């Protein structure tokens, strides 16, 4: 069976011949992979600074953003049947009895660091014709999402981030007049940093929640990413044309920053202008570089005097996958063209080397196995 993987000991990215999966547990599901998205983490694993093969394997099969179709189910599988579309989650719990988050099914908060991640850390991923997985880690996708469900996993980052923001911002009781509101961001301003897939999906989430949303990214207008975010009602501001202080003048009090740029210099410069009682969410994972200078006194003064919240978030719990499936349908109903245009290329496995190793092109590239 064909799979795409890295062989760290040989510093190689290869199409690998991998043995097909078997149903080994009653709750296991065999899944035919339809599409796998390529993200910055995959590309970073291909530079061999990140990623770890499973114990005893020389290679790691890549891929953690995936859409598949169930082909076979174990005897104890309750909610899935052959033909169903499914999206798998990524992180699996550690085995330490003392790890309260993992024991509670919240392995995204694993306390031991011994978690594993499919396609990233010590467990093969989904960039392969078939895989098997326990039912509890597979989230059913309705057929209406067939074209876009490969975006569920990158959207879960915004889903978890905003769930955390709202939970934490309960410290501001006047902002939660209506707890069940579908538009908890109404009357508030958000800035999204970066217009890659994580930034674009985060922008859709912010706009859908009712925020007045600005996207601060490098490229000058006009460009396709700027057009896409403006098509959903956000305002695109190019960092080449406007300083962070100009962004602030346009936005007013910035209530939430959703960082999806992975560039610490820009992130910390924008943290400097976060508004009163605001929340700054970091989602980017920059590769280690030399230290940079930041205006630490100004930032620290603001954090204290403006009651600011700084939140880091790594992907994602089961609830975030469920909410992402709900929101993707919302996006599809509201902006059918925009959400579909996030996937800019569907490629065959043979294109994997250029997709993983060459300069990244377009927005979200996907390898299809169907
Ligand atoms: C994935 C997460 C993972 C993180 C760190 C991201 O690309 O979406 O699931 O936790 O990388 O490995």
Short mmCIF file of C-alpha atoms and ligand atoms in Angstrom, two decimals:
data_model
loop_
_atom_site.label_atom_id
_atom_site.label_comp_id
_atom_site.label_asym_id
_atom_site.label_seq_id
_atom_site.Cartn_x
_atom_site.Cartn_y
_atom_site.Cartn_z
CA UNK A 1 0.00 0.00 0.00
CA UNK A 2 1.28 3.48 -0.88
CA UNK A 3 2.13 5.92 1.91
CA UNK A 4 4.13 9.15 2.13
CA UNK A 5 6.69 9.27 4.90
CA UNK A 6 10.00 10.55 6.18
CA UNK A 7 13.04 8.43 7.02
CA UNK A 8 14.86 10.66 9.54
CA UNK A 9 18.00 8.47 9.76
CA UNK A 10 18.51 8.93 6.00
CA UNK A 11 17.02 12.44 5.83
CA UNK A 12 14.66 11.27 3.09
CA UNK A 13 11.05 11.98 2.13
CA UNK A 14 9.71 8.96 0.24
CA UNK A 15 6.71 7.14 -1.13
CA UNK A 16 6.80 4.08 1.12
CA UNK A 17 5.35 0.62 0.65
CA UNK A 18 3.45 0.13 3.91
CA UNK A 19 1.46 -2.95 4.92
CA UNK A 20 -2.33 -2.50 4.89
CA UNK A 21 -4.06 -2.10 8.27
CA UNK A 22 -6.06 -4.80 9.99
CA UNK A 23 -8.91 -4.60 12.46
CA UNK A 24 -7.10 -5.59 15.67
CA UNK A 25 -9.64 -4.44 18.27
CA UNK A 26 -13.42 -4.71 18.50
CA UNK A 27 -13.73 -0.92 18.48
CA UNK A 28 -11.37 -0.46 15.51
CA UNK A 29 -12.41 1.02 12.18
CA UNK A 30 -10.60 0.54 8.87
CA UNK A 31 -10.67 3.73 6.86
CA UNK A 32 -9.88 4.45 3.20
CA UNK A 33 -8.15 7.77 2.98
CA UNK A 34 -9.73 10.20 0.51
CA UNK A 35 -7.80 13.43 1.06
CA UNK A 36 -4.94 14.61 3.25
CA UNK A 37 -4.02 18.27 3.69
CA UNK A 38 -0.41 19.42 3.79
CA UNK A 39 0.49 21.90 6.50
CA UNK A 40 3.49 23.75 7.90
CA UNK A 41 4.05 20.99 10.47
CA UNK A 42 4.42 18.37 7.69
CA UNK A 43 6.86 20.61 5.84
CA UNK A 44 8.82 21.16 9.04
CA UNK A 45 8.97 17.40 9.70
CA UNK A 46 10.48 17.12 6.21
CA UNK A 47 13.35 19.37 7.35
CA UNK A 48 13.93 16.85 10.18
CA UNK A 49 13.76 19.38 13.05
CA UNK A 50 10.46 17.89 14.23
CA UNK A 51 8.63 14.57 14.03
CA UNK A 52 9.42 11.11 15.39
CA UNK A 53 8.76 7.65 13.89
CA UNK A 54 6.85 5.06 15.97
CA UNK A 55 9.03 2.86 18.16
CA UNK A 56 10.71 0.18 16.06
CA UNK A 57 9.96 1.88 12.72
CA UNK A 58 12.60 3.54 10.60
CA UNK A 59 10.01 5.83 9.02
CA UNK A 60 7.08 8.02 10.01
CA UNK A 61 4.05 8.20 7.74
CA UNK A 62 3.04 11.84 7.51
CA UNK A 63 -0.41 13.45 7.46
CA UNK A 64 -2.74 14.63 10.21
CA UNK A 65 -5.37 16.66 8.30
CA UNK A 66 -7.52 14.02 6.75
CA UNK A 67 -10.86 12.96 5.38
CA UNK A 68 -11.60 9.26 4.92
CA UNK A 69 -14.34 6.74 4.22
CA UNK A 70 -15.10 3.81 6.51
CA UNK A 71 -14.52 0.44 4.83
CA UNK A 72 -14.78 -2.03 7.72
CA UNK A 73 -15.78 -1.88 11.38
CA UNK A 74 -14.98 -4.06 14.41
CA UNK A 75 -17.70 -5.95 16.29
CA UNK A 76 -18.06 -3.31 19.04
CA UNK A 77 -18.23 -0.24 16.77
CA UNK A 78 -21.50 1.52 17.54
CA UNK A 79 -21.92 4.64 15.45
CA UNK A 80 -20.04 4.06 12.18
CA UNK A 81 -20.67 1.87 9.17
CA UNK A 82 -18.97 1.28 5.82
CA UNK A 83 -19.45 4.24 3.48
CA UNK A 84 -19.51 6.88 6.26
CA UNK A 85 -17.18 9.85 5.90
CA UNK A 86 -14.90 10.45 8.89
CA UNK A 87 -12.31 12.93 10.09
CA UNK A 88 -9.72 11.60 12.55
CA UNK A 89 -8.28 13.63 15.41
CA UNK A 90 -4.50 13.79 15.90
CA UNK A 91 -3.36 13.48 19.49
CA UNK A 92 -3.63 10.30 21.57
CA UNK A 93 -3.34 10.17 25.38
CA UNK A 94 -0.24 9.11 27.29
CA UNK A 95 -0.47 5.96 29.39
CA UNK A 96 0.49 7.50 32.71
CA UNK A 97 -2.23 6.83 35.32
CA UNK A 98 -1.38 10.09 37.06
CA UNK A 99 -1.98 12.24 33.97
CA UNK A 100 -5.33 13.80 34.82
CA UNK A 101 -5.90 15.55 31.45
CA UNK A 102 -5.22 12.37 29.45
CA UNK A 103 -7.37 10.28 31.78
CA UNK A 104 -10.16 12.82 31.29
CA UNK A 105 -9.91 12.58 27.48
CA UNK A 106 -8.22 15.99 27.23
CA UNK A 107 -4.88 14.81 25.85
CA UNK A 108 -4.39 18.22 24.22
CA UNK A 109 -3.52 19.28 27.80
CA UNK A 110 -1.32 16.19 28.47
CA UNK A 111 0.76 16.88 31.57
CA UNK A 112 3.56 14.34 31.01
CA UNK A 113 4.52 15.22 27.42
CA UNK A 114 4.31 11.49 26.65
CA UNK A 115 1.29 11.89 24.34
CA UNK A 116 1.62 10.67 20.75
CA UNK A 117 0.33 12.42 17.61
CA UNK A 118 -0.62 10.68 14.40
CA UNK A 119 1.65 11.75 11.57
CA UNK A 120 3.81 13.82 13.93
CA UNK A 121 5.04 12.10 17.07
CA UNK A 122 5.58 8.35 17.46
CA UNK A 123 2.45 7.23 15.54
CA UNK A 124 1.95 6.87 11.79
CA UNK A 125 -0.28 9.44 10.11
CA UNK A 126 -2.96 9.39 7.44
CA UNK A 127 -1.00 10.07 4.23
CA UNK A 128 -1.63 6.52 3.11
CA UNK A 129 -4.29 4.59 1.21
CA UNK A 130 -5.80 3.05 4.37
CA UNK A 131 -5.41 3.24 8.12
CA UNK A 132 -7.16 1.86 11.17
CA UNK A 133 -8.28 3.81 14.22
CA UNK A 134 -10.40 3.42 17.36
CA UNK A 135 -13.94 4.63 16.83
CA UNK A 136 -13.66 7.27 19.57
CA UNK A 137 -11.07 9.23 17.56
CA UNK A 138 -13.14 9.38 14.37
CA UNK A 139 -15.69 12.14 13.81
CA UNK A 140 -18.45 11.50 11.26
CA UNK A 141 -18.77 14.12 8.51
CA UNK A 142 -22.04 14.57 6.59
CA UNK A 143 -21.86 13.99 2.81
CA UNK A 144 -22.62 17.71 2.28
CA UNK A 145 -19.09 18.45 3.58
CA UNK A 146 -17.33 16.04 1.20
CA UNK A 147 -15.48 18.88 -0.64
CA UNK A 148 -14.30 20.75 2.44
CA UNK A 149 -14.09 18.31 5.38
CA UNK A 150 -10.33 18.00 4.91
CA UNK A 151 -10.31 21.48 6.52
CA UNK A 152 -11.85 20.26 9.78
CA UNK A 153 -8.52 19.62 11.53
CA UNK A 154 -6.99 23.05 10.78
CA UNK A 155 -10.31 24.66 11.78
CA UNK A 156 -10.23 22.87 15.16
CA UNK A 157 -7.38 25.20 16.12
CA UNK A 158 -9.73 28.20 15.97
CA UNK A 159 -12.54 26.19 17.57
CA UNK A 160 -10.48 25.24 20.60
CA UNK A 161 -8.95 28.73 20.79
CA UNK A 162 -12.33 30.48 20.87
CA UNK A 163 -13.84 27.98 23.30
CA UNK A 164 -10.90 28.77 25.61
CA UNK A 165 -11.22 32.51 25.04
CA UNK A 166 -14.91 32.54 25.96
CA UNK A 167 -14.33 30.33 28.96
CA UNK A 168 -11.59 32.64 30.21
CA UNK A 169 -13.38 35.87 29.31
CA UNK A 170 -16.21 34.88 31.63
CA UNK A 171 -14.11 37.05 33.95
CA UNK A 172 -15.84 39.96 32.07
CA UNK A 173 -19.47 39.36 33.10
CA UNK A 174 -20.85 42.38 31.20
CA UNK A 175 -19.66 40.78 27.95
CA UNK A 176 -21.85 37.73 28.34
CA UNK A 177 -25.33 39.15 28.43
CA UNK A 178 -26.52 36.20 26.36
CA UNK A 179 -24.54 33.06 27.10
CA UNK A 180 -26.15 31.06 24.32
CA UNK A 181 -25.53 33.74 21.71
CA UNK A 182 -24.29 32.48 18.35
CA UNK A 183 -22.57 35.85 17.96
CA UNK A 184 -20.63 36.29 21.20
CA UNK A 185 -18.20 38.58 19.34
CA UNK A 186 -20.87 41.13 18.33
CA UNK A 187 -19.67 44.63 19.20
CA UNK A 188 -16.08 43.39 19.65
CA UNK A 189 -13.02 43.65 17.40
CA UNK A 190 -10.68 40.82 16.43
CA UNK A 191 -7.34 40.90 14.63
CA UNK A 192 -6.17 37.75 12.87
CA UNK A 193 -2.43 37.61 12.22
CA UNK A 194 -1.58 35.79 9.00
CA UNK A 195 -3.62 34.79 5.97
CA UNK A 196 -2.51 31.18 5.57
CA UNK A 197 -5.06 28.36 6.01
CA UNK A 198 -5.12 28.69 9.82
CA UNK A 199 -5.56 32.47 9.56
CA UNK A 200 -8.26 32.26 6.87
CA UNK A 201 -10.28 29.61 8.74
CA UNK A 202 -9.79 31.62 11.96
CA UNK A 203 -11.07 34.71 10.14
CA UNK A 204 -14.22 32.86 9.08
CA UNK A 205 -14.74 31.74 12.67
CA UNK A 206 -14.30 35.31 13.98
CA UNK A 207 -16.66 36.82 11.40
CA UNK A 208 -19.22 34.05 12.06
CA UNK A 209 -19.03 34.86 15.79
CA UNK A 210 -19.89 38.49 14.99
CA UNK A 211 -16.49 40.18 15.51
CA UNK A 212 -15.48 43.15 13.40
CA UNK A 213 -12.43 41.38 11.98
CA UNK A 214 -9.13 42.66 10.60
CA UNK A 215 -6.57 40.38 8.98
CA UNK A 216 -2.99 41.62 9.26
CA UNK A 217 -0.68 39.83 6.86
CA UNK A 218 2.39 40.55 4.79
CA UNK A 219 1.45 40.55 1.10
CA UNK A 220 0.21 43.73 -0.54
CA UNK A 221 -3.30 43.96 -1.96
CA UNK A 222 -4.56 42.87 -4.39
CA UNK A 223 -3.83 39.20 -3.75
CA UNK A 224 -6.07 36.09 -3.62
CA UNK A 225 -5.88 35.69 0.17
CA UNK A 226 -6.92 39.32 0.72
CA UNK A 227 -9.82 38.83 -1.70
CA UNK A 228 -10.88 35.68 0.12
CA UNK A 229 -10.96 37.25 3.60
CA UNK A 230 -12.69 40.37 2.29
CA UNK A 231 -15.30 38.15 0.59
CA UNK A 232 -16.32 36.88 4.04
CA UNK A 233 -16.53 40.39 5.48
CA UNK A 234 -13.13 40.93 7.12
CA UNK A 235 -10.81 43.85 6.34
CA UNK A 236 -7.35 42.93 5.01
CA UNK A 237 -4.41 45.12 6.09
CA UNK A 238 -1.00 44.55 4.53
CA UNK A 239 1.93 44.72 6.94
CA UNK A 240 4.08 46.02 4.06
CA UNK A 241 1.83 49.08 3.73
CA UNK A 242 0.70 49.63 7.33
CA UNK A 243 2.56 49.60 10.64
CA UNK A 244 1.08 47.92 13.71
CA UNK A 245 0.21 51.39 15.07
CA UNK A 246 -1.72 52.16 11.87
CA UNK A 247 -3.54 48.86 12.28
CA UNK A 248 -4.47 49.94 15.80
CA UNK A 249 -5.76 53.30 14.52
CA UNK A 250 -8.04 51.43 12.07
CA UNK A 251 -9.23 48.78 14.52
CA UNK A 252 -9.75 50.74 17.75
CA UNK A 253 -9.77 48.68 20.96
CA UNK A 254 -8.57 45.19 19.94
CA UNK A 255 -10.50 42.63 22.00
CA UNK A 256 -9.02 39.43 20.58
CA UNK A 257 -5.87 38.69 18.59
CA UNK A 258 -5.75 35.28 16.90
CA UNK A 259 -2.11 34.70 16.01
CA UNK A 260 -1.68 32.38 13.03
CA UNK A 261 1.52 33.74 11.58
CA UNK A 262 4.24 31.92 13.53
CA UNK A 263 6.52 34.97 13.31
CA UNK A 264 7.42 36.10 16.83
CA UNK A 265 8.53 39.65 15.87
CA UNK A 266 5.12 40.47 14.37
CA UNK A 267 3.22 38.65 17.12
CA UNK A 268 4.94 40.55 19.94
CA UNK A 269 4.61 43.87 18.13
CA UNK A 270 0.85 43.29 17.88
CA UNK A 271 0.69 42.10 21.51
CA UNK A 272 1.95 45.63 22.33
CA UNK A 273 -1.32 47.11 20.95
CA UNK A 274 -3.79 44.57 22.39
CA UNK A 275 -6.77 46.42 23.90
CA UNK A 276 -8.14 46.81 27.40
CA UNK A 277 -9.34 43.46 28.83
CA UNK A 278 -8.24 41.85 25.54
CA UNK A 279 -7.12 38.28 24.87
CA UNK A 280 -4.14 37.35 22.72
CA UNK A 281 -4.15 33.76 21.44
CA UNK A 282 -0.92 32.19 20.19
CA UNK A 283 -1.30 29.25 17.78
CA UNK A 284 1.94 29.43 15.75
CA UNK A 285 4.94 27.21 16.47
CA UNK A 286 8.03 29.03 15.15
CA UNK A 287 11.22 27.07 14.57
CA UNK A 288 13.87 28.16 17.11
CA UNK A 289 15.94 31.13 15.89
CA UNK A 290 18.19 33.77 17.50
CA UNK A 291 16.56 35.88 20.23
CA UNK A 292 14.78 39.05 19.10
CA UNK A 293 14.26 42.41 20.79
CA UNK A 294 10.76 43.19 22.05
CA UNK A 295 9.39 46.18 23.92
CA UNK A 296 8.99 44.11 27.06
CA UNK A 297 8.31 47.00 29.45
CA UNK A 298 5.47 48.36 27.34
CA UNK A 299 3.99 44.88 26.93
CA UNK A 300 4.26 44.07 30.63
CA UNK A 301 2.78 47.43 31.67
CA UNK A 302 -0.17 46.85 29.34
CA UNK A 303 -0.73 43.26 30.40
CA UNK A 304 -1.11 44.46 33.98
CA UNK A 305 -2.78 47.85 33.55
CA UNK A 306 -5.20 46.58 30.89
CA UNK A 307 -6.05 43.20 32.49
CA UNK A 308 -4.88 41.35 29.41
CA UNK A 309 -4.96 37.63 28.84
CA UNK A 310 -2.27 35.73 26.90
CA UNK A 311 -3.30 32.23 25.89
CA UNK A 312 -1.45 29.47 24.09
CA UNK A 313 -3.39 26.65 22.50
CA UNK A 314 -2.43 23.39 20.85
CA UNK A 315 -4.90 21.33 18.93
CA UNK A 316 -7.52 19.94 19.99
CA UNK A 317 -10.20 18.10 21.96
CA UNK A 318 -13.20 16.11 20.72
CA UNK A 319 -15.51 19.08 21.25
CA UNK A 320 -13.36 21.20 18.93
CA UNK A 321 -13.72 18.56 16.17
CA UNK A 322 -17.50 18.48 16.66
CA UNK A 323 -17.76 22.28 16.57
CA UNK A 324 -15.52 22.46 13.49
CA UNK A 325 -17.90 20.12 11.64
CA UNK A 326 -20.85 22.31 12.62
CA UNK A 327 -19.07 25.54 11.67
CA UNK A 328 -17.83 24.20 8.32
CA UNK A 329 -21.46 23.69 7.37
CA UNK A 330 -22.20 27.28 8.52
CA UNK A 331 -19.32 28.57 6.36
CA UNK A 332 -20.46 26.47 3.41
CA UNK A 333 -24.00 27.83 3.65
CA UNK A 334 -22.84 31.41 4.07
CA UNK A 335 -19.73 31.59 1.85
CA UNK A 336 -19.79 28.52 -0.44
CA UNK A 337 -17.25 29.88 -2.89
CA UNK A 338 -14.86 31.26 -0.30
CA UNK A 339 -14.67 28.11 1.82
CA UNK A 340 -14.21 25.91 -1.26
CA UNK A 341 -11.44 28.16 -2.53
CA UNK A 342 -9.33 27.52 0.59
CA UNK A 343 -8.34 24.21 -1.04
CA UNK A 344 -6.26 25.53 -3.92
CA UNK A 345 -4.86 22.25 -5.23
CA UNK A 346 -5.74 18.56 -5.24
CA UNK A 347 -2.77 16.42 -6.23
CA UNK A 348 -1.77 12.81 -6.72
CA UNK A 349 0.67 11.06 -4.36
CA UNK A 350 3.41 11.40 -6.98
CA UNK A 351 3.45 15.20 -6.36
CA UNK A 352 4.34 14.72 -2.68
CA UNK A 353 8.00 15.75 -2.98
CA UNK A 354 7.32 19.13 -4.56
CA UNK A 355 4.37 19.76 -2.20
CA UNK A 356 6.40 18.97 0.90
CA UNK A 357 9.81 20.30 -0.07
CA UNK A 358 9.42 23.20 -2.53
CA UNK A 359 8.26 26.72 -1.70
CA UNK A 360 4.63 26.51 -0.63
CA UNK A 361 2.14 27.66 -3.27
CA UNK A 362 -1.54 28.57 -2.99
CA UNK A 363 -3.45 28.19 0.28
CA UNK A 364 -4.23 24.57 1.18
CA UNK A 365 -2.84 21.76 -0.95
CA UNK A 366 -4.32 18.34 -0.61
CA UNK A 367 -3.15 14.87 -1.67
CA UNK A 368 -6.00 12.70 -2.84
CA UNK A 369 -6.03 8.93 -2.70
CA UNK A 370 -9.47 8.29 -4.22
C1 LIG B 1 -1.30 19.94 14.58
C2 LIG B 1 -1.59 19.64 16.03
C3 LIG B 1 -0.33 19.26 16.78
C4 LIG B 1 0.73 20.32 16.56
C5 LIG B 1 2.02 20.03 17.29
C6 LIG B 1 -0.15 20.92 14.45
O1 LIG B 1 0.16 21.07 13.11
O2 LIG B 1 -2.45 20.50 13.99
O3 LIG B 1 -2.53 18.61 16.13
O4 LIG B 1 -0.63 19.15 18.15
O5 LIG B 1 0.97 20.45 15.18
O6 LIG B 1 2.61 18.82 16.92
#
